[in-house]
Amino acid sequence: MAPSLDFSNWWAKDTRKGTSVVVKMENPNYSVVEIDGPDAAFRPVEKSRGKNAKQVTWVLLLKAHHAVGCLTWLATFFWAFLGAIKRRLIFRQDVDMASEKLGKGKLLFGVIKAFLVISLVILGFEVVAYFKGWHYFENPSLHIPRTSEIHGLFHMLYVSWLSFRGDYIAPLIQALSKFCIVLFLIQSVDRMILCLGCFWIKYKKIKPRIDGNPFKSKDVEGSGYEYPMVLVQIPMCNEREVYEQSISAVCQLDWPKERLLIQVLDDSDDESVQWLIKGEVSKWSQRGVNIIYRHRLFRTGYKAGNLKSAMSCDYVKVYEFVAIFDADFQPNPDFLKQTVPHFKDNPELGLVQARWAFVNKDENLLTRLQNINLCFHFEVEQQVNGVFLNFFGFNGTAGVWRIKALEESGGWLERTTVEDMDIAVRAHLNGWKFIFLNDVKVLCEVPESYEAYRKQQHRWHSGPMQLFRLCLPAILTSKITIWKKANLTLLFFLLRKLILPFYSFTLFCIILPLTMFVPEAELPVWVICYVPAFMSFLNILPAPKSFPFIVPYLLFENTMSVTKFNAMVSGLFQLGSSYEWVVTKKAGRSSESDLLAAAERESKNQTPICRGASESELAELNHLKEQKEAAPQPVKKVNKIYRKELALAFLLLTASVRSLLAAQGVHFYFLLFQGVTFLLVGLDLIGEQMS
């Protein structure tokens, strides 16, 4: 029915009483004018008196034109958006040709894509049913119409789907969701206990301390006797961006030169990088630093094989401690003086681990989110376990080992991609204790691209599952106490390495979207909103400056649970991708203090560094200089989209759209915001800027 347009009230707004004067003209070409009073002609004309049906029609047409313009703009933007995605996907196909050999590990993401297609079909089904008025789930008691009430084949299919969903799908989802909620609560309790332990350490000011000055001696001539023999190892592989700053930082360690040996363990297969590292080692060797260069022809065992080969040298037997730094780490000059003294008068101490600090934590959103996780790892997990248990996972770098502890624990093994955790577990089973120094920080980098970060997380989450399979018999048959066995098995491996990625992926990336299509299995609001928000708040406490990023952090962690779950499964069942070792790409960032110190050193040392070098060395260095000058500038590549993570993001977005059909308070708004943010994460964080 067309709307009634009654405009009579517009002309009846200001009715005045008085004598009407009517003027009639004989000429029919003149109109008739009615004046209500003598001053009527001189009153201001009201705007509303000029309105009529034709003008209202024009106003409506203008508004409709504006609405159509907005819709056209949205359509144009969406079409351009799809075109950009298509171009990036085509670009990705070109750059990922070398990774086709990993096709066997894509089964999980294939299931996610199939699940996305099914979800879109069901979503369209639900939308049609909603506009047809078949949304029976609005009532507490689900009404299934009889056969006589069914009108049309589509209606009958929808009712059959409701019956099948309520009888078969909902019970399975409810059972799985309850199981995941229990795991979620257990892990949350563990996280809260760790936080309480950290608060207690802060309150009591508990930390490892050094009594007096262990290097001070009354006999000035024999003052160097107190310094133990220390070996420093820098394993690297094709580290063109960071080799120079790491070697420079290690060569400036404040330690007697006759009691310090630096090993540069180069596994590079790029000949130009080998020459560059050789030149840097030669430069510091001519300055009086005791440094040697080692290169393996075959990169067997990756980092573990590299360290094992270096420890097999005969001259290593005279050294008591070994400090390990990855290629992007830059220790302060007093690092050894802050770590090695803890071994004095403590023969059971096998490892002293320092904390990481990041020079590029504010580079982009991805590095900020990584900084939140790593700050919690060091500030809470490592510190609490070090204080109360004297055990934690070795971080693989920025630590000092007692060589005797390494030898008695079996040395470096090549059986997993987490050789650092492997040696830490075996040393713990042999009774060695660990110390974590939260106040001693070593500068390093976090991955600035999503591709590098994803590969790093895959290795970090697949390796522990490999190690768990291999170490479980040794843990059960070891001579350590039962509570230490329980901590190592239930907490260190099962809860924090297996259960955490399992429930994160299952609960928030599978069950949560499914509940939008199966309302009978809807999750409580406290499970999907309040508890995750509270746990994210605890995780972000060690990095208080990152509080503005708490919402992206929560949603990004849910997205990353796909990669972590896939890595966990590949490591647990020993799939092919679990044995991959990809060197994390670095950008070669330096802190401001490092740059100032480097400039000061260069200003003090104006003499050529090649004085006293042989002719062959001079020729090599000149050849390296020519290569540096002739090296082409790196081409900046465009962003690329990762289809798998974007598919998951779009899946969660469709789940949020489905919640629009049954919007109920906070639950709807949280899920809608989650879906939109996941899509943005998929475009901005997952679409990396390749360098």
XYZ file of C-alpha atoms in Angstrom:
691
model
C 0.000 0.000 0.000
C 1.355 3.381 -0.975
C 1.998 5.808 1.846
C -0.540 8.575 2.383
C 0.847 12.049 1.817
C -1.329 14.538 3.661
C 0.101 18.060 3.493
C -2.985 19.914 4.770
C -1.458 20.382 8.228
C 1.376 22.437 6.700
C -1.018 25.201 5.676
C -2.932 25.107 8.966
C -0.038 26.012 11.246
C -0.717 29.720 11.760
C -4.425 30.235 11.208
C -5.571 33.761 12.098
C -9.053 35.082 12.653
C -10.298 38.215 10.911
C -12.282 39.602 8.027
C -11.359 38.150 4.698
C -11.071 40.511 1.741
C -11.833 38.991 -1.626
C -10.888 40.825 -4.799
C -12.521 39.665 -8.007
C -11.255 40.732 -11.414
C -13.153 40.488 -14.604
C -10.038 39.571 -16.545
C -9.682 35.774 -16.265
C -5.910 36.039 -16.758
C -5.511 37.364 -13.199
C -5.551 35.019 -10.184
C -7.636 35.334 -7.046
C -5.763 36.386 -3.892
C -7.158 35.936 -0.402
C -5.733 38.154 2.344
C -6.426 37.216 5.979
C -5.560 40.609 7.383
C -3.989 43.942 6.673
C -0.520 42.814 7.811
C -0.562 39.412 6.205
C 1.308 40.541 3.133
C 4.128 42.005 5.224
C 4.800 39.059 7.563
C 7.916 36.916 6.840
C 7.159 33.954 4.686
C 7.544 30.612 6.450
C 9.707 28.030 4.737
C 7.185 25.299 5.315
C 4.485 27.206 3.403
C 6.351 26.536 0.158
C 6.277 22.730 0.476
C 4.171 20.592 -1.750
C 4.049 16.998 -2.949
C 6.307 17.685 -5.910
C 9.051 19.148 -3.730
C 8.877 16.220 -1.305
C 9.264 13.880 -4.252
C 12.406 15.708 -5.335
C 13.831 15.500 -1.795
C 13.218 11.768 -1.726
C 14.817 11.411 -5.141
C 17.911 13.310 -3.958
C 18.217 11.062 -0.902
C 17.812 8.011 -3.065
C 20.517 9.369 -5.358
C 22.873 9.776 -2.398
C 22.117 6.243 -1.222
C 22.761 4.829 -4.683
C 26.005 6.796 -4.827
C 27.120 5.277 -1.519
C 26.242 1.798 -2.721
C 28.127 2.421 -5.960
C 31.170 3.587 -4.024
C 31.052 0.487 -1.821
C 30.707 -1.748 -4.867
C 33.657 -0.043 -6.564
C 35.781 -0.367 -3.419
C 34.853 -4.032 -3.015
C 35.647 -4.749 -6.670
C 39.035 -3.025 -6.394
C 39.648 -4.895 -3.163
C 38.985 -8.242 -4.852
C 41.253 -7.237 -7.734
C 44.081 -6.433 -5.324
C 43.660 -9.799 -3.613
C 43.713 -11.563 -6.983
C 46.918 -9.802 -8.021
C 48.576 -10.643 -4.714
C 47.519 -14.272 -4.960
C 49.014 -14.468 -8.441
C 52.210 -12.927 -7.104
C 52.267 -15.451 -4.293
C 52.058 -18.299 -6.785
C 55.224 -16.983 -8.415
C 57.241 -16.615 -5.211
C 56.154 -19.878 -3.612
C 57.076 -22.263 -6.413
C 59.998 -23.464 -4.320
C 57.694 -24.491 -1.465
C 55.558 -26.906 -3.466
C 57.446 -29.799 -1.931
C 55.584 -29.130 1.311
C 52.227 -30.125 -0.225
C 51.802 -33.052 2.142
C 51.596 -30.698 5.093
C 48.685 -28.725 3.613
C 46.005 -31.255 4.565
C 44.942 -29.286 7.623
C 44.494 -26.075 5.632
C 42.579 -27.986 2.964
C 40.134 -29.069 5.651
C 39.817 -25.443 6.766
C 39.039 -24.338 3.216
C 36.411 -27.061 2.822
C 34.935 -26.036 6.138
C 34.804 -22.436 4.895
C 32.851 -23.425 1.775
C 30.373 -25.454 3.819
C 30.011 -22.571 6.267
C 29.226 -20.140 3.445
C 26.565 -22.489 2.074
C 24.968 -22.866 5.486
C 25.152 -19.115 6.006
C 23.239 -18.495 2.783
C 20.739 -21.141 3.812
C 20.215 -19.419 7.163
C 19.825 -15.973 5.571
C 17.099 -17.197 3.238
C 15.354 -18.970 6.116
C 15.505 -15.838 8.227
C 13.878 -13.631 5.611
C 11.276 -16.339 4.991
C 10.358 -16.233 8.662
C 11.523 -19.765 9.468
C 13.816 -18.822 12.362
C 12.329 -21.206 14.886
C 15.360 -21.042 17.142
C 14.174 -17.723 18.574
C 11.891 -19.642 20.937
C 13.393 -21.616 23.849
C 11.580 -24.731 22.715
C 12.401 -25.616 19.127
C 9.244 -26.189 17.106
C 9.502 -28.738 14.313
C 6.502 -28.323 11.989
C 4.487 -31.320 10.890
C 4.271 -32.537 7.326
C 0.978 -30.766 6.830
C 2.617 -27.474 7.803
C 5.438 -27.759 5.300
C 5.053 -25.571 2.248
C 7.669 -26.119 -0.399
C 10.719 -28.286 -0.825
C 13.112 -25.650 0.486
C 11.153 -25.364 3.714
C 11.232 -29.114 4.126
C 15.010 -29.191 3.655
C 15.440 -26.489 6.244
C 13.344 -28.350 8.807
C 15.325 -31.533 8.120
C 18.533 -29.611 8.698
C 17.203 -28.335 12.035
C 16.363 -31.858 13.156
C 19.738 -33.250 12.072
C 21.543 -30.352 13.696
C 19.778 -30.747 17.018
C 20.049 -34.548 17.185
C 23.558 -35.245 15.853
C 25.743 -32.165 15.392
C 24.943 -30.207 18.546
C 25.762 -33.042 21.032
C 29.179 -33.609 19.441
C 30.036 -29.923 19.504
C 28.849 -29.607 23.099
C 30.987 -32.550 24.228
C 34.073 -31.232 22.436
C 33.498 -27.696 23.711
C 33.208 -28.897 27.335
C 36.460 -30.817 26.978
C 38.238 -27.774 25.515
C 36.786 -25.491 28.186
C 38.225 -27.753 30.902
C 41.655 -27.621 29.225
C 41.288 -23.871 28.824
C 40.555 -23.412 32.531
C 43.473 -25.653 33.555
C 45.855 -23.680 31.382
C 44.426 -20.406 32.721
C 45.036 -21.563 36.299
C 48.630 -22.451 35.396
C 49.099 -19.026 33.846
C 47.678 -17.316 36.940
C 49.980 -19.303 39.243
C 52.966 -18.189 37.168
C 51.815 -14.576 37.426
C 51.388 -14.864 41.186
C 54.900 -16.290 41.416
C 56.205 -13.339 39.423
C 54.395 -10.890 41.723
C 55.932 -12.645 44.727
C 59.426 -12.370 43.210
C 58.885 -8.658 42.608
C 57.503 -8.121 46.082
C 60.316 -9.985 47.852
C 62.951 -8.737 45.378
C 64.212 -12.270 44.805
C 66.987 -12.638 42.257
C 70.341 -14.406 41.930
C 73.100 -12.314 43.477
C 76.894 -12.312 43.398
C 78.610 -11.960 46.779
C 81.248 -9.272 46.580
C 83.595 -8.877 43.626
C 84.848 -12.319 42.614
C 87.533 -10.849 40.332
C 89.122 -8.659 42.987
C 92.436 -9.974 44.302
C 94.837 -8.647 46.909
C 97.755 -9.637 44.723
C 97.731 -7.163 41.884
C 100.180 -9.135 39.757
C 98.037 -12.257 39.974
C 94.728 -10.500 39.502
C 94.094 -12.352 36.248
C 94.172 -15.726 37.975
C 90.513 -15.461 39.009
C 89.267 -15.294 35.426
C 88.251 -18.758 34.152
C 88.780 -19.864 30.570
C 85.726 -18.954 28.483
C 84.855 -20.057 24.960
C 82.398 -17.917 22.947
C 80.592 -19.445 19.970
C 78.687 -17.553 17.260
C 76.844 -20.032 15.005
C 75.524 -18.488 11.800
C 74.307 -19.421 8.343
C 74.027 -16.908 5.485
C 73.692 -14.054 7.969
C 74.662 -11.260 5.593
C 72.647 -8.606 7.440
C 73.873 -9.190 11.020
C 77.263 -10.932 10.976
C 79.243 -7.716 11.353
C 77.441 -6.297 14.385
C 77.365 -9.624 16.261
C 81.090 -10.308 15.746
C 81.883 -6.717 16.697
C 79.857 -6.922 19.932
C 81.390 -10.252 21.006
C 84.930 -9.089 20.254
C 84.443 -6.188 22.676
C 83.596 -8.365 25.686
C 85.433 -7.212 28.796
C 87.520 -10.301 29.537
C 91.257 -11.048 29.485
C 92.226 -11.841 25.905
C 94.420 -14.769 26.909
C 91.439 -16.389 28.663
C 88.909 -15.841 25.911
C 88.490 -17.583 22.566
C 85.832 -16.658 20.010
C 84.651 -19.221 17.472
C 82.744 -17.967 14.438
C 80.913 -21.090 13.260
C 79.851 -20.386 9.705
C 77.505 -22.779 7.891
C 76.887 -20.411 4.985
C 76.542 -21.938 1.533
C 76.790 -18.510 -0.113
C 80.429 -17.973 -1.049
C 80.129 -14.192 -0.961
C 78.835 -14.331 2.623
C 81.727 -16.609 3.570
C 84.235 -14.063 2.254
C 82.515 -11.262 4.139
C 82.626 -13.147 7.434
C 86.248 -14.136 6.856
C 87.128 -10.495 6.292
C 85.410 -9.435 9.520
C 87.204 -12.159 11.496
C 90.526 -11.146 9.958
C 89.920 -7.518 10.908
C 89.391 -8.303 14.594
C 92.197 -10.837 14.635
C 94.624 -8.123 13.536
C 93.421 -6.012 16.460
C 94.622 -8.661 18.889
C 91.364 -10.522 19.514
C 91.675 -14.297 19.907
C 89.134 -15.243 17.221
C 89.005 -18.078 14.691
C 86.782 -18.893 11.728
C 85.297 -22.361 11.145
C 83.307 -23.469 8.128
C 81.655 -26.832 7.444
C 81.358 -28.181 3.947
C 78.174 -30.097 4.778
C 75.472 -28.572 6.951
C 74.418 -31.783 8.704
C 72.412 -31.416 11.890
C 71.894 -27.679 11.332
C 72.763 -25.641 14.429
C 73.202 -28.691 16.679
C 75.633 -30.240 14.212
C 77.523 -26.966 13.957
C 77.930 -26.663 17.740
C 78.812 -30.341 18.082
C 81.526 -30.032 15.465
C 83.018 -26.988 17.187
C 83.062 -28.675 20.608
C 85.025 -31.606 19.182
C 88.157 -29.479 18.678
C 91.117 -30.418 20.868
C 91.757 -26.898 22.139
C 88.251 -26.758 23.674
C 89.353 -29.113 26.475
C 91.222 -26.321 28.281
C 88.095 -24.151 28.550
C 85.641 -24.355 31.445
C 82.637 -22.402 30.171
C 81.064 -21.720 26.781
C 78.875 -18.736 25.917
C 76.600 -18.991 22.865
C 75.221 -16.089 20.830
C 73.152 -16.300 17.675
C 74.153 -14.131 14.744
C 71.765 -11.269 15.564
C 72.690 -10.984 19.273
C 74.771 -8.105 20.576
C 75.940 -8.634 24.190
C 77.147 -5.757 26.319
C 80.880 -5.669 27.155
C 80.202 -6.687 30.784
C 78.094 -9.740 29.865
C 80.653 -12.320 31.018
C 81.334 -10.445 34.245
C 77.606 -10.508 35.041
C 77.079 -14.196 34.251
C 80.252 -16.250 34.832
C 80.682 -15.297 38.549
C 77.446 -17.161 39.372
C 79.286 -20.436 38.715
C 81.799 -19.735 41.477
C 81.275 -21.902 44.576
C 78.208 -23.450 42.927
C 79.337 -26.758 41.388
C 75.746 -27.896 40.652
C 75.052 -24.926 38.403
C 75.118 -25.874 34.736
C 73.529 -22.911 32.907
C 73.154 -19.150 33.332
C 70.566 -17.710 30.948
C 70.221 -13.983 30.196
C 67.133 -12.165 28.961
C 66.543 -10.959 25.426
C 65.904 -7.307 24.553
C 64.715 -6.251 21.108
C 66.034 -3.398 19.027
C 63.087 -3.499 16.599
C 60.150 -4.123 18.930
C 58.420 -0.932 17.717
C 59.092 -1.489 14.021
C 55.536 -2.574 13.120
C 52.441 -4.137 14.634
C 53.799 -7.661 14.224
C 56.945 -6.899 16.230
C 54.883 -5.240 18.951
C 52.719 -8.336 19.312
C 55.788 -10.571 19.435
C 57.271 -8.353 22.124
C 54.205 -9.014 24.315
C 54.656 -12.780 24.098
C 58.405 -12.764 24.618
C 58.268 -10.323 27.537
C 55.820 -12.637 29.298
C 58.021 -15.628 28.476
C 61.128 -14.117 30.058
C 59.599 -12.007 32.820
C 57.151 -14.638 34.062
C 57.817 -18.148 32.761
C 61.617 -18.219 32.735
C 62.068 -16.173 35.899
C 59.501 -18.096 37.982
C 60.775 -21.501 36.853
C 64.350 -20.421 37.466
C 63.675 -19.166 40.997
C 61.376 -21.925 42.252
C 62.419 -24.958 40.171
C 65.986 -24.202 38.994
C 64.859 -25.476 35.591
C 63.612 -23.904 32.369
C 64.095 -24.363 28.662
C 67.387 -23.043 27.352
C 66.675 -20.316 24.797
C 69.510 -21.419 22.520
C 71.454 -18.178 22.820
C 72.524 -15.481 25.304
C 73.493 -18.156 27.819
C 76.645 -19.553 29.445
C 77.048 -23.316 29.901
C 79.468 -25.212 32.083
C 81.216 -27.451 29.553
C 81.241 -30.303 32.063
C 77.422 -30.168 32.195
C 77.233 -30.397 28.402
C 79.559 -33.365 28.277
C 77.848 -35.308 31.085
C 74.434 -34.705 29.456
C 75.523 -36.187 26.129
C 76.487 -33.003 24.296
C 74.633 -31.521 21.355
C 72.349 -33.980 19.558
C 70.947 -33.617 16.040
C 67.711 -35.535 16.586
C 65.336 -32.528 16.786
C 65.103 -28.926 15.611
C 65.088 -27.670 19.238
C 68.580 -28.679 20.300
C 68.513 -26.024 23.029
C 65.494 -27.546 24.776
C 66.929 -31.023 24.234
C 70.182 -30.314 26.062
C 68.316 -28.460 28.833
C 66.016 -31.428 29.518
C 68.907 -33.923 29.538
C 70.960 -31.689 31.843
C 67.987 -31.392 34.204
C 67.612 -35.176 34.268
C 71.300 -35.387 35.242
C 70.775 -33.105 38.228
C 72.185 -29.814 36.915
C 70.572 -26.541 38.020
C 69.831 -23.412 35.990
C 69.776 -19.700 36.817
C 67.874 -17.023 34.906
C 69.104 -13.415 35.103
C 66.225 -11.093 34.312
C 68.414 -8.004 34.779
C 71.051 -9.031 32.225
C 69.722 -8.223 28.757
C 71.181 -8.985 25.346
C 70.013 -7.043 22.298
C 68.613 -9.004 19.366
C 65.902 -8.879 16.701
C 62.416 -10.283 16.301
C 61.141 -11.219 12.820
C 59.672 -8.221 11.025
C 57.816 -10.206 8.362
C 54.986 -12.642 8.845
C 56.650 -15.268 6.659
C 59.760 -15.368 8.867
C 57.662 -15.314 12.030
C 55.455 -18.177 10.853
C 58.444 -20.371 10.014
C 60.027 -19.591 13.362
C 56.833 -20.478 15.246
C 56.487 -23.698 13.257
C 59.950 -24.796 14.369
C 59.375 -23.714 17.970
C 56.133 -25.718 18.244
C 56.996 -28.842 16.250
C 60.376 -29.441 17.893
C 59.063 -29.830 21.476
C 56.664 -32.558 20.358
C 59.529 -34.422 18.675
C 61.539 -34.071 21.862
C 58.650 -35.243 24.031
C 58.381 -38.490 22.082
C 62.113 -39.091 22.435
C 62.571 -38.000 26.055
C 59.491 -39.525 27.682
C 61.134 -42.914 28.428
C 64.229 -41.177 29.834
C 62.063 -38.936 32.011
C 60.107 -41.847 33.477
C 63.238 -43.893 34.216
C 65.374 -41.015 35.539
C 66.444 -40.677 39.186
C 64.895 -37.258 39.766
C 62.025 -36.874 42.230
C 58.445 -37.698 41.302
C 57.254 -34.100 41.477
C 60.039 -33.057 39.092
C 58.967 -35.811 36.698
C 55.367 -34.592 36.972
C 56.401 -30.980 36.340
C 58.504 -31.962 33.342
C 55.875 -34.245 31.811
C 52.541 -32.643 32.691
C 53.374 -28.936 32.805
C 56.478 -28.369 30.699
C 55.517 -30.641 27.797
C 51.828 -31.586 27.876
C 50.149 -28.447 29.194
C 52.361 -25.712 27.710
C 53.519 -27.381 24.510
C 50.617 -29.673 23.497
C 47.378 -28.664 25.234
C 47.796 -24.917 24.698
C 47.890 -24.982 20.858
C 45.261 -27.762 20.781
C 42.522 -25.993 22.726
C 43.372 -22.573 21.246
C 42.807 -23.869 17.738
C 39.862 -26.157 18.517
C 37.929 -23.853 20.818
C 38.402 -20.464 19.167
C 38.919 -21.381 15.506
C 36.599 -24.388 15.104
C 33.983 -24.555 17.857
C 33.386 -20.802 18.097
C 32.444 -20.405 14.406
C 30.396 -23.618 14.550
C 28.275 -22.300 17.402
C 27.098 -19.513 15.133
C 25.585 -22.148 12.836
C 24.523 -24.469 15.659
C 22.890 -22.247 18.320
C 22.106 -25.281 20.499
C 25.840 -25.550 21.301
C 26.406 -21.879 22.021
C 29.420 -21.123 24.238
C 29.055 -19.029 27.405
C 30.057 -15.403 27.101
C 32.674 -15.764 29.845
C 34.482 -18.408 27.787
C 34.751 -16.383 24.578
C 35.025 -12.905 26.060
C 35.788 -12.388 29.739
C 38.348 -15.119 30.482
C 40.384 -14.546 27.266
C 40.367 -10.809 27.921
C 41.563 -11.336 31.497
C 44.311 -13.746 30.432
C 45.412 -11.341 27.712
C 45.567 -8.639 30.374
C 47.901 -10.842 32.445
C 50.047 -11.622 29.404
C 50.499 -7.962 28.607
C 51.472 -6.890 32.152
C 55.239 -7.440 31.613
C 55.034 -5.047 28.640
C 52.806 -2.215 29.969
C 53.516 0.047 26.993
C 51.717 -2.480 24.770
C 48.304 -2.073 26.434
C 46.857 -0.203 23.415
C 47.426 -3.386 21.379
C 45.602 -5.787 23.687
C 42.682 -6.373 21.304
C 44.830 -7.026 18.205
C 47.030 -9.241 20.378
C 44.079 -11.375 21.492
C 42.763 -11.815 17.969
C 46.162 -12.313 16.365
C 46.999 -15.085 18.829
C 43.795 -16.866 17.815
C 44.815 -16.641 14.169
C 48.337 -17.887 14.902
C 46.890 -20.917 16.696
C 46.394 -22.489 13.245
C 50.124 -22.440 12.519
C 50.991 -23.583 16.036
C 48.467 -26.420 15.961
C 49.715 -27.581 12.574
C 53.307 -27.526 13.859
C 52.343 -29.405 17.007
C 50.615 -32.158 15.003
C 53.533 -32.465 12.564
C 55.989 -32.788 15.443
C 53.853 -35.217 17.433
C 53.336 -37.583 14.498
C 56.769 -36.936 12.938
C 55.535 -35.554 9.642
C 57.957 -34.294 7.015
C 57.608 -30.592 7.837
C 58.666 -31.164 11.460
C 62.310 -31.713 10.426
C 62.634 -28.455 8.518
C 65.106 -25.852 9.671
C 64.725 -22.440 8.047
C 67.029 -19.678 9.215
C 64.956 -16.768 10.512
C 65.541 -13.775 8.268
C 66.993 -10.726 9.992
C 66.986 -7.082 9.063
C 70.278 -6.076 10.716
C 68.827 -3.507 13.114
C 71.086 -1.706 15.573
C 70.179 0.290 18.627
C 71.003 3.986 18.887
C 73.720 3.346 21.475
C 75.344 0.796 19.181
C 75.429 3.256 16.309
C 77.016 5.953 18.493
C 79.592 3.507 19.839
C 80.453 2.343 16.320
C 80.923 5.937 15.159
C 83.183 6.637 18.130
C 85.300 3.554 17.420
C 85.701 4.499 13.781
C 86.761 8.043 14.702
C 89.423 6.702 17.079
C 90.747 4.138 14.650
C 91.703 5.933 11.455
C 94.668 3.705 10.602
C 94.150 0.961 8.043
C 93.215 -2.322 9.651
C 95.164 -4.370 7.105
C 98.624 -3.390 8.402
C 100.788 -6.476 8.755
C 98.484 -8.627 6.689
C 99.793 -10.942 4.022
C 99.391 -10.217 0.307
C 96.785 -12.940 -0.037
C 94.716 -11.468 2.801
C 94.933 -8.007 1.273
C 93.798 -9.388 -2.058
C 90.865 -11.132 -0.418
C 89.795 -7.991 1.437
C 90.041 -5.901 -1.716
C 87.988 -8.485 -3.544
C 85.345 -8.296 -0.806
C 85.265 -4.510 -1.026
C 84.699 -4.682 -4.767
C 81.880 -7.177 -4.265
C 80.194 -4.889 -1.737
C 80.331 -1.932 -4.105
C 79.092 -3.966 -7.075
C 76.289 -5.663 -5.165
C 72.867 -4.712 -6.592
C 70.409 -2.892 -4.406
C 67.650 -5.157 -3.075
C 64.358 -4.788 -4.900
C 61.431 -3.992 -2.672
C 58.635 -6.471 -3.239
C 54.947 -5.936 -2.813
C 52.686 -7.351 -0.145
C 51.371 -10.839 -0.519
C 48.341 -12.509 0.973
C 48.480 -15.848 2.745
C 45.370 -17.625 1.508
C 45.143 -20.124 4.334
C 45.090 -17.596 7.159
C 42.849 -15.274 5.135
C 40.413 -18.155 4.644
C 40.276 -18.633 8.404
C 39.786 -14.911 8.934
C 36.915 -14.868 6.442
C 35.428 -17.928 8.111
C 35.299 -16.135 11.456
C 33.828 -13.103 9.735
C 30.993 -15.208 8.293
C 30.410 -16.653 11.741
C 29.978 -13.141 13.077
C 27.561 -12.276 10.258
C 25.551 -15.346 11.196
C 25.320 -14.034 14.757
C 23.535 -10.985 13.314
C 20.523 -13.208 12.719
C 20.284 -13.975 16.429
C 21.949 -10.913 17.909
C 21.846 -11.026 21.675
C 23.717 -8.331 23.568
C 27.453 -8.477 24.242
C 27.819 -11.867 22.576
C 26.916 -10.524 19.144
C 28.947 -7.338 19.304
C 32.061 -9.126 20.534
C 31.861 -11.743 17.798
C 31.138 -9.213 15.075
C 34.120 -7.138 16.174
C 36.213 -10.295 16.324
C 35.332 -11.263 12.775
C 36.060 -7.823 11.346
C 39.350 -7.591 13.207
C 40.355 -11.048 12.049
C 39.807 -9.932 8.471
C 41.951 -6.851 9.042
C 44.624 -9.010 10.660
C 44.525 -11.278 7.632
C 45.121 -8.322 5.310
C 47.589 -6.204 7.271
C 49.501 -8.591 9.520
C 49.361 -11.724 7.409
C 49.974 -9.749 4.232
C 53.619 -8.956 4.851
C 55.896 -6.346 3.359
C 58.668 -8.476 1.879
C 62.107 -6.946 1.931
